[in-house]
Amino acid sequence: MYMGHYAIALGARRWLRPLPMAWLLFASIEPDLHDVLGDLIPALSIGPDTHTVAGAIGAAIVVALLAAVLFRQAALAVGSGLLVLSHVAVDYLTSRLPLWRHGPVVGLHLYAVPWADFVLEALAIAIGVSIYATSPDLRRPARAGLLGMALLMLCMQAVWNFGFGSH
């Protein structure tokens, strides 16, 4: 899931308004950022664990603790941790990932069926943007741009699924 992670962050904004959008986006893709860090510094030996159940729980706890220190509200910390967990949960729909290091590999692997992945991502975008649109702190001019943002997200996902001969 690519744009879907961001869509989940947008939807979470409805309930986690005090958190900066950058923080929500960070939490929603933290396992991928951790994955990149593991690739850049192999000595850390974290690459194989970033998308496992244990890795996601560990990352969620760290992100929640950081949020608790930075934002000083338990609900915001819990929400941040849940965003991290959501990443891996939905990745089990789009990918095939190990449950733990050297453990069984599970998942629907919708990436192998690009149209099915696109439909799932489009649904996530529609739901996330719709929920975000109901956020009481969203100003009227920003609401006007939501359709454009959703269309851009859909276009980016379409390019990933169908464009440029990438598969």
PDB file of N, CA and C in Angstrom, residues 22 24 42 49-50 77 79 94 98 117 140 146 154 156:
ATOM      1  N   ALA A  22       2.534  16.454   9.559  1.00  0.00           N
ATOM      2  CA  ALA A  22       3.818  15.799   9.277  1.00  0.00           C
ATOM      3  C   ALA A  22       4.040  14.612  10.210  1.00  0.00           C
ATOM      4  N   LEU A  24       1.659  12.765  11.638  1.00  0.00           N
ATOM      5  CA  LEU A  24       0.739  11.708  11.224  1.00  0.00           C
ATOM      6  C   LEU A  24       1.275  10.964   9.999  1.00  0.00           C
ATOM      7  N   PRO A  42      23.294  -1.791   7.179  1.00  0.00           N
ATOM      8  CA  PRO A  42      23.025  -3.218   7.383  1.00  0.00           C
ATOM      9  C   PRO A  42      23.461  -3.731   8.763  1.00  0.00           C
ATOM     10  N   ASP A  49      13.091  -7.178  10.005  1.00  0.00           N
ATOM     11  CA  ASP A  49      12.065  -7.117  11.056  1.00  0.00           C
ATOM     12  C   ASP A  49      11.067  -5.980  10.916  1.00  0.00           C
ATOM     13  N   THR A  50      11.298  -5.046  10.039  1.00  0.00           N
ATOM     14  CA  THR A  50      10.489  -3.823  10.026  1.00  0.00           C
ATOM     15  C   THR A  50       9.012  -4.063   9.760  1.00  0.00           C
ATOM     16  N   ALA A  77      -0.451   9.789  21.914  1.00  0.00           N
ATOM     17  CA  ALA A  77       0.594   8.764  21.877  1.00  0.00           C
ATOM     18  C   ALA A  77       0.017   7.440  21.375  1.00  0.00           C
ATOM     19  N   GLY A  79      -2.702   7.017  19.572  1.00  0.00           N
ATOM     20  CA  GLY A  79      -3.048   7.197  18.163  1.00  0.00           C
ATOM     21  C   GLY A  79      -1.836   7.097  17.258  1.00  0.00           C
ATOM     22  N   THR A  94      -1.581  -6.016   0.806  1.00  0.00           N
ATOM     23  CA  THR A  94      -0.971  -5.733  -0.488  1.00  0.00           C
ATOM     24  C   THR A  94       0.287  -6.547  -0.754  1.00  0.00           C
ATOM     25  N   PRO A  98       6.705 -11.743   6.238  1.00  0.00           N
ATOM     26  CA  PRO A  98       6.848 -12.709   7.336  1.00  0.00           C
ATOM     27  C   PRO A  98       6.170 -12.185   8.604  1.00  0.00           C
ATOM     28  N   ASP A 117      -5.133  -4.097  -6.302  1.00  0.00           N
ATOM     29  CA  ASP A 117      -4.417  -3.187  -5.406  1.00  0.00           C
ATOM     30  C   ASP A 117      -4.914  -1.763  -5.603  1.00  0.00           C
ATOM     31  N   ARG A 140     -12.216  26.342   5.300  1.00  0.00           N
ATOM     32  CA  ARG A 140     -12.967  26.260   4.040  1.00  0.00           C
ATOM     33  C   ARG A 140     -12.045  26.241   2.801  1.00  0.00           C
ATOM     34  N   LEU A 146      -9.374  19.473  -1.407  1.00  0.00           N
ATOM     35  CA  LEU A 146      -9.366  18.046  -1.079  1.00  0.00           C
ATOM     36  C   LEU A 146      -9.628  17.158  -2.288  1.00  0.00           C
ATOM     37  N   LEU A 154      -4.765   9.471  -6.345  1.00  0.00           N
ATOM     38  CA  LEU A 154      -5.206   8.396  -7.236  1.00  0.00           C
ATOM     39  C   LEU A 154      -4.304   8.279  -8.463  1.00  0.00           C
ATOM     40  N   MET A 156      -1.138   9.198  -8.684  1.00  0.00           N
ATOM     41  CA  MET A 156       0.153   8.644  -8.251  1.00  0.00           C
ATOM     42  C   MET A 156       0.051   7.137  -8.043  1.00  0.00           C
TER      43      MET A 156
END
